PDB file of C-alpha atoms in Angstrom:
ATOM      1  CA  MET A   5     -78.817 -16.816-173.479  1.00 40.00           C
ATOM      2  CA  ASP A   6     -77.768 -20.591-172.234  1.00 41.00           C
ATOM      3  CA  LYS A   7     -76.506 -22.902-174.385  1.00 41.00           C
ATOM      4  CA  THR A   8     -74.784 -25.933-174.442  1.00 43.00           C
ATOM      5  CA  GLU A   9     -74.432 -25.584-177.764  1.00 56.00           C
ATOM      6  CA  LYS A  10     -76.100 -24.662-181.105  1.00 56.00           C
ATOM      7  CA  ASN A  11     -79.936 -23.977-180.442  1.00 57.00           C
ATOM      8  CA  GLN A  12     -79.765 -25.973-177.805  1.00 64.00           C
ATOM      9  CA  ILE A  13     -82.482 -25.093-175.430  1.00 70.00           C
ATOM     10  CA  VAL A  14     -81.594 -25.334-171.257  1.00 73.00           C
ATOM     11  CA  ASP A  15     -82.764 -25.755-168.316  1.00 76.00           C
ATOM     12  CA  SER A  16     -81.471 -22.214-167.009  1.00 80.00           C
ATOM     13  CA  ASP A  17     -83.368 -20.620-170.265  1.00 80.00           C
ATOM     14  CA  ILE A  18     -86.837 -22.841-169.263  1.00 82.00           C
ATOM     15  CA  ALA A  19     -86.356 -21.278-165.357  1.00 85.00           C
ATOM     16  CA  GLN A  20     -86.013 -17.545-166.691  1.00 85.00           C
ATOM     17  CA  LEU A  21     -89.304 -17.956-168.939  1.00 87.00           C
ATOM     18  CA  LEU A  22     -91.291 -19.936-166.515  1.00 89.00           C
ATOM     19  CA  LEU A  23     -90.534 -17.097-164.078  1.00 90.00           C
ATOM     20  CA  LYS A  24     -90.657 -14.626-166.278  1.00 90.00           C
ATOM     21  CA  HIS A  25     -94.399 -15.513-167.369  1.00 91.00           C
ATOM     22  CA  ARG A  26     -95.926 -16.225-164.292  1.00 91.00           C
ATOM     23  CA  LYS A  27     -94.921 -12.816-163.044  1.00 93.00           C
ATOM     24  CA  ALA A  28     -96.483 -10.725-165.883  1.00 93.00           C
ATOM     25  CA  ARG A  29     -99.849 -12.274-164.899  1.00 94.00           C
ATOM     26  CA  ASN A  30     -99.284 -11.722-161.322  1.00 95.00           C
ATOM     27  CA  TRP A  31     -99.766 -15.415-160.561  1.00 95.00           C
ATOM     28  CA  THR A  32     -98.008 -17.057-157.600  1.00 94.00           C
ATOM     29  CA  VAL A  33     -96.472 -20.185-157.784  1.00 94.00           C
ATOM     30  CA  THR A  34     -98.824 -22.044-155.804  1.00 94.00           C
ATOM     31  CA  GLU A  35    -101.678 -19.896-157.789  1.00 94.00           C
ATOM     32  CA  LEU A  36     -99.208 -21.917-161.287  1.00 94.00           C
ATOM     33  CA  ALA A  37     -99.556 -24.986-158.839  1.00 94.00           C
ATOM     34  CA  GLN A  38    -103.453 -25.046-159.021  1.00 94.00           C
ATOM     35  CA  ARG A  39    -103.808 -23.761-163.020  1.00 91.00           C
ATOM     36  CA  SER A  40    -101.467 -26.710-164.113  1.00 90.00           C
ATOM     37  CA  GLY A  41    -101.694 -29.504-161.442  1.00 91.00           C
ATOM     38  CA  VAL A  42     -97.773 -29.358-160.990  1.00 92.00           C
ATOM     39  CA  SER A  43     -96.484 -28.951-157.387  1.00 94.00           C
ATOM     40  CA  GLN A  44     -95.542 -25.540-155.852  1.00 93.00           C
ATOM     41  CA  ALA A  45     -91.869 -27.760-155.017  1.00 94.00           C
ATOM     42  CA  MET A  46     -91.226 -28.718-158.421  1.00 92.00           C
ATOM     43  CA  ILE A  47     -92.459 -25.476-159.840  1.00 93.00           C
ATOM     44  CA  SER A  48     -89.883 -23.749-157.473  1.00 92.00           C
ATOM     45  CA  LYS A  49     -87.106 -26.389-158.372  1.00 89.00           C
ATOM     46  CA  ILE A  50     -87.739 -25.292-162.355  1.00 89.00           C
ATOM     47  CA  GLU A  51     -87.799 -21.593-161.694  1.00 90.00           C
ATOM     48  CA  ARG A  52     -84.847 -21.490-159.621  1.00 86.00           C
ATOM     49  CA  GLY A  53     -83.139 -23.771-161.988  1.00 83.00           C
ATOM     50  CA  VAL A  54     -82.085 -26.627-160.033  1.00 83.00           C
ATOM     51  CA  SER A  55     -84.407 -29.642-161.797  1.00 84.00           C
ATOM     52  CA  SER A  56     -85.057 -30.300-165.341  1.00 82.00           C
ATOM     53  CA  PRO A  57     -89.257 -30.152-166.042  1.00 85.00           C
ATOM     54  CA  SER A  58     -90.362 -33.215-168.182  1.00 82.00           C
ATOM     55  CA  ALA A  59     -92.210 -32.725-171.597  1.00 80.00           C
ATOM     56  CA  THR A  60     -95.569 -33.734-169.427  1.00 80.00           C
ATOM     57  CA  ILE A  61     -93.941 -31.171-166.695  1.00 87.00           C
ATOM     58  CA  LEU A  62     -93.614 -28.392-168.849  1.00 86.00           C
ATOM     59  CA  SER A  63     -96.746 -28.815-171.186  1.00 82.00           C
ATOM     60  CA  ARG A  64     -98.457 -28.379-168.006  1.00 85.00           C
ATOM     61  CA  LEU A  65     -97.003 -25.530-166.799  1.00 90.00           C
ATOM     62  CA  ALA A  66     -97.313 -23.965-170.011  1.00 86.00           C
ATOM     63  CA  ASN A  67    -100.710 -25.062-171.016  1.00 84.00           C
ATOM     64  CA  ALA A  68    -101.639 -23.252-167.678  1.00 89.00           C
ATOM     65  CA  MET A  69    -100.330 -19.990-168.911  1.00 89.00           C
ATOM     66  CA  ASN A  70    -102.180 -20.435-172.324  1.00 84.00           C
ATOM     67  CA  ILE A  71     -99.157 -20.924-174.700  1.00 82.00           C
ATOM     68  CA  THR A  72     -97.686 -23.344-176.481  1.00 74.00           C
ATOM     69  CA  LEU A  73     -94.745 -24.616-176.158  1.00 73.00           C
ATOM     70  CA  SER A  74     -92.966 -23.762-179.360  1.00 70.00           C
ATOM     71  CA  LYS A  75     -94.624 -19.942-178.357  1.00 74.00           C
ATOM     72  CA  LEU A  76     -92.968 -20.393-174.995  1.00 76.00           C
ATOM     73  CA  PHE A  77     -89.896 -21.204-176.523  1.00 74.00           C
ATOM     74  CA  ALA A  78     -90.246 -18.853-179.620  1.00 71.00           C
ATOM     75  CA  GLU A  79     -89.027 -15.938-176.782  1.00 74.00           C
ATOM     76  CA  LEU A  80     -85.706 -17.061-176.160  1.00 69.00           C
ATOM     77  CA  GLU A  81     -85.283 -16.545-180.472  1.00 62.00           C
ATOM     78  CA  GLU A  82     -82.376 -14.243-180.544  1.00 53.00           C
ATOM     79  CA  HIS A  83     -82.946 -13.220-184.774  1.00 51.00           C
ATOM     80  CA  GLN A  84     -86.547 -14.253-185.240  1.00 57.00           C
ATOM     81  CA  ASN A  85     -88.125 -13.742-188.750  1.00 59.00           C
ATOM     82  CA  SER A  86     -91.561 -14.253-189.346  1.00 67.00           C
ATOM     83  CA  LEU A  87     -90.543 -15.693-193.347  1.00 77.00           C
ATOM     84  CA  VAL A  88     -87.935 -18.314-192.336  1.00 80.00           C
ATOM     85  CA  ARG A  89     -86.611 -20.637-190.364  1.00 78.00           C
ATOM     86  CA  PHE A  90     -83.236 -22.197-191.700  1.00 80.00           C
ATOM     87  CA  ALA A  91     -82.219 -25.883-190.291  1.00 84.00           C
ATOM     88  CA  HIS A  92     -79.020 -24.353-188.440  1.00 80.00           C
ATOM     89  CA  GLN A  93     -81.888 -21.846-186.614  1.00 76.00           C
ATOM     90  CA  GLN A  94     -83.875 -24.362-185.635  1.00 81.00           C
ATOM     91  CA  GLN A  95     -83.694 -25.129-182.003  1.00 81.00           C
ATOM     92  CA  HIS A  96     -84.176 -28.291-179.867  1.00 87.00           C
ATOM     93  CA  TRP A  97     -84.966 -29.594-175.954  1.00 87.00           C
ATOM     94  CA  THR A  98     -83.589 -32.532-174.377  1.00 89.00           C
ATOM     95  CA  ASP A  99     -85.807 -34.148-171.862  1.00 88.00           C
ATOM     96  CA  GLU A 100     -83.291 -34.920-169.498  1.00 86.00           C
ATOM     97  CA  GLN A 101     -85.354 -37.461-167.814  1.00 86.00           C
ATOM     98  CA  SER A 102     -86.747 -39.462-171.116  1.00 89.00           C
ATOM     99  CA  GLY A 103     -83.838 -38.458-173.353  1.00 93.00           C
ATOM    100  CA  ILE A 104     -86.915 -37.596-175.930  1.00 94.00           C
ATOM    101  CA  ILE A 105     -85.649 -33.890-178.547  1.00 94.00           C
ATOM    102  CA  ARG A 106     -88.422 -32.405-179.624  1.00 91.00           C
ATOM    103  CA  TRP A 107     -86.745 -29.855-181.864  1.00 91.00           C
ATOM    104  CA  THR A 108     -89.363 -25.778-183.396  1.00 86.00           C
ATOM    105  CA  LEU A 109     -88.904 -25.904-186.975  1.00 89.00           C
ATOM    106  CA  SER A 110     -91.267 -23.565-187.977  1.00 85.00           C
ATOM    107  CA  PRO A 111     -90.836 -19.756-187.585  1.00 82.00           C
ATOM    108  CA  ALA A 112     -92.156 -18.106-184.266  1.00 74.00           C
ATOM    109  CA  GLY A 113     -95.481 -17.423-184.969  1.00 74.00           C
ATOM    110  CA  ALA A 114     -96.299 -19.659-188.214  1.00 80.00           C
ATOM    111  CA  SER A 115     -99.872 -21.184-187.927  1.00 83.00           C
ATOM    112  CA  PRO A 116    -100.115 -24.389-187.924  1.00 86.00           C
ATOM    113  CA  GLU A 117     -96.886 -25.405-185.745  1.00 86.00           C
ATOM    114  CA  LEU A 118     -94.341 -27.644-186.809  1.00 91.00           C
ATOM    115  CA  ILE A 119     -92.188 -29.319-184.406  1.00 91.00           C
ATOM    116  CA  LYS A 120     -90.159 -32.768-184.909  1.00 96.00           C
ATOM    117  CA  VAL A 121     -90.368 -35.117-181.789  1.00 96.00           C
ATOM    118  CA  GLU A 122     -87.619 -38.141-181.241  1.00 97.00           C
ATOM    119  CA  ILE A 123     -88.340 -41.133-179.120  1.00 97.00           C
ATOM    120  CA  PRO A 124     -85.582 -42.849-178.430  1.00 98.00           C
ATOM    121  CA  ALA A 125     -85.751 -46.913-177.712  1.00 98.00           C
ATOM    122  CA  LEU A 126     -88.568 -47.859-175.840  1.00 97.00           C
ATOM    123  CA  GLY A 127     -88.982 -44.078-174.726  1.00 96.00           C
ATOM    124  CA  GLN A 128     -92.342 -43.098-173.895  1.00 94.00           C
ATOM    125  CA  LEU A 129     -93.871 -39.936-174.174  1.00 91.00           C
ATOM    126  CA  THR A 130     -97.453 -38.539-172.009  1.00 87.00           C
ATOM    127  CA  ILE A 131     -99.585 -36.043-173.329  1.00 84.00           C
ATOM    128  CA  PRO A 132    -102.317 -34.439-170.655  1.00 79.00           C
ATOM    129  CA  ALA A 133    -105.913 -33.548-172.580  1.00 79.00           C
ATOM    130  CA  SER A 134    -105.412 -30.792-170.860  1.00 74.00           C
ATOM    131  CA  ALA A 135    -102.493 -29.765-172.250  1.00 72.00           C
ATOM    132  CA  ILE A 136    -103.857 -29.477-175.956  1.00 73.00           C
ATOM    133  CA  GLU A 137    -107.310 -28.549-174.917  1.00 74.00           C
ATOM    134  CA  HIS A 138    -105.757 -25.224-176.226  1.00 73.00           C
ATOM    135  CA  LEU A 139    -105.660 -26.880-179.743  1.00 75.00           C
ATOM    136  CA  CYS A 140    -107.394 -26.878-183.311  1.00 75.00           C
ATOM    137  CA  GLY A 141    -106.532 -30.250-183.513  1.00 80.00           C
ATOM    138  CA  GLN A 142    -103.044 -31.618-184.469  1.00 88.00           C
ATOM    139  CA  THR A 143    -101.588 -34.058-187.676  1.00 93.00           C
ATOM    140  CA  LEU A 144     -98.604 -36.508-186.755  1.00 95.00           C
ATOM    141  CA  TRP A 145     -96.497 -38.294-189.547  1.00 98.00           C
ATOM    142  CA  MET A 146     -94.146 -40.742-188.962  1.00 98.00           C
ATOM    143  CA  LEU A 147     -90.419 -40.021-190.170  1.00 98.00           C
ATOM    144  CA  SER A 148     -89.007 -43.155-189.456  1.00 98.00           C
ATOM    145  CA  GLY A 149     -89.790 -45.824-186.387  1.00 98.00           C
ATOM    146  CA  ASN A 150     -92.440 -46.933-184.857  1.00 98.00           C
ATOM    147  CA  LEU A 151     -94.671 -45.466-182.956  1.00 98.00           C
ATOM    148  CA  ASP A 152     -97.889 -46.960-180.824  1.00 98.00           C
ATOM    149  CA  PHE A 153    -100.113 -43.391-180.264  1.00 96.00           C
ATOM    150  CA  ARG A 154    -102.374 -44.426-177.179  1.00 94.00           C
ATOM    151  CA  VAL A 155    -106.006 -42.124-177.383  1.00 90.00           C
ATOM    152  CA  ASN A 156    -109.109 -42.693-175.700  1.00 84.00           C
ATOM    153  CA  HIS A 157    -108.443 -46.839-175.345  1.00 88.00           C
ATOM    154  CA  GLN A 158    -107.431 -46.881-178.375  1.00 92.00           C
ATOM    155  CA  THR A 159    -104.002 -47.249-179.849  1.00 96.00           C
ATOM    156  CA  HIS A 160    -102.933 -47.069-183.171  1.00 97.00           C
ATOM    157  CA  HIS A 161     -99.508 -48.601-184.418  1.00 98.00           C
ATOM    158  CA  LEU A 162     -97.745 -46.115-186.716  1.00 98.00           C
ATOM    159  CA  GLN A 163     -95.175 -46.489-188.949  1.00 98.00           C
ATOM    160  CA  ALA A 164     -92.727 -44.195-190.988  1.00 97.00           C
ATOM    161  CA  GLY A 165     -94.685 -42.828-193.379  1.00 98.00           C
ATOM    162  CA  ASP A 166     -98.324 -42.859-191.546  1.00 98.00           C
ATOM    163  CA  CYS A 167    -100.243 -39.856-190.671  1.00 98.00           C
ATOM    164  CA  LEU A 168    -102.804 -39.883-188.087  1.00 95.00           C
ATOM    165  CA  ALA A 169    -105.064 -36.462-187.095  1.00 92.00           C
ATOM    166  CA  LEU A 170    -106.032 -35.828-183.786  1.00 87.00           C
ATOM    167  CA  THR A 171    -109.260 -33.827-183.703  1.00 80.00           C
ATOM    168  CA  PHE A 172    -110.202 -33.917-179.822  1.00 75.00           C
ATOM    169  CA  ALA A 173    -108.390 -32.966-176.638  1.00 72.00           C
ATOM    170  CA  GLY A 174    -107.966 -36.421-174.562  1.00 80.00           C
ATOM    171  CA  GLU A 175    -104.830 -37.718-173.237  1.00 84.00           C
ATOM    172  CA  CYS A 176    -102.119 -38.720-176.231  1.00 89.00           C
ATOM    173  CA  GLN A 177     -99.591 -41.625-174.819  1.00 93.00           C
ATOM    174  CA  MET A 178     -96.843 -42.237-177.816  1.00 95.00           C
ATOM    175  CA  THR A 179     -94.754 -45.170-176.608  1.00 97.00           C
ATOM    176  CA  ASN A 180     -91.591 -46.538-178.792  1.00 98.00           C
ATOM    177  CA  PRO A 181     -92.240 -50.074-178.776  1.00 98.00           C
ATOM    178  CA  ASP A 182     -88.707 -50.750-180.247  1.00 97.00           C
ATOM    179  CA  SER A 183     -85.950 -51.837-178.164  1.00 97.00           C
ATOM    180  CA  GLU A 184     -82.760 -50.683-181.245  1.00 97.00           C
ATOM    181  CA  GLN A 185     -84.050 -47.487-183.036  1.00 97.00           C
ATOM    182  CA  SER A 186     -85.895 -44.399-181.869  1.00 98.00           C
ATOM    183  CA  CYS A 187     -88.784 -43.513-184.031  1.00 98.00           C
ATOM    184  CA  THR A 188     -89.147 -39.524-185.382  1.00 98.00           C
ATOM    185  CA  TYR A 189     -92.273 -37.937-186.398  1.00 98.00           C
ATOM    186  CA  ILE A 190     -93.254 -34.434-187.096  1.00 97.00           C
ATOM    187  CA  VAL A 191     -96.681 -32.583-185.594  1.00 94.00           C
ATOM    188  CA  ALA A 192     -98.550 -29.444-187.103  1.00 91.00           C
ATOM    189  CA  PHE A 193    -100.875 -27.838-185.082  1.00 87.00           C
ATOM    190  CA  SER A 194    -102.290 -24.664-184.646  1.00 81.00           C
ATOM    191  CA  GLN A 195    -103.800 -22.502-181.306  1.00 75.00           C
ATOM    192  CA  LYS A 196    -107.771 -21.911-181.292  1.00 72.00           C
ATOM    193  CA  ASN A 197    -108.560 -17.873-181.452  1.00 67.00           C
ATOM    194  CA  ARG A 198    -109.188 -16.978-178.209  1.00 52.00           C
TER     195      ARG A 198
END
């Protein structure tokens, strides 16, 4: 597994995983593009490791293959423990385009899954409805900073300690309005039974 620092997921890891999952389904790049809404050229660049996917693009690709990013990233774990994921084992991935950092907190296979997200000052993250339609819902708990969470044309202004429960699929746009401080939150979610 390629690592630039301890537990850092890098582009070559993602490239190998996406290629493996696409081939396991006997899909062409064209088929994955049609299912995900991501261009063939971008998928090809990601699979060759020459382009770094944004969080939005990675979410679309994972959703097209009916897996969460947490489950995708769990495959990179060298020593899986189904009961405990110690702090020093928590993997993280940085979206190089936006600076957003995503940590996998829960052990592989846990339900609900827990992730921690940090959005830099004035950063923004958009998650298409298609990327969360296979979830039972999700609950977001703010740890620090401020977050404007927009879903279905309604914006919720959240700060540390606030908790938002999203029980339906809709495009979500998260914006950190602070020009100096990052914001951090935890999300809990479970996949629908298929």
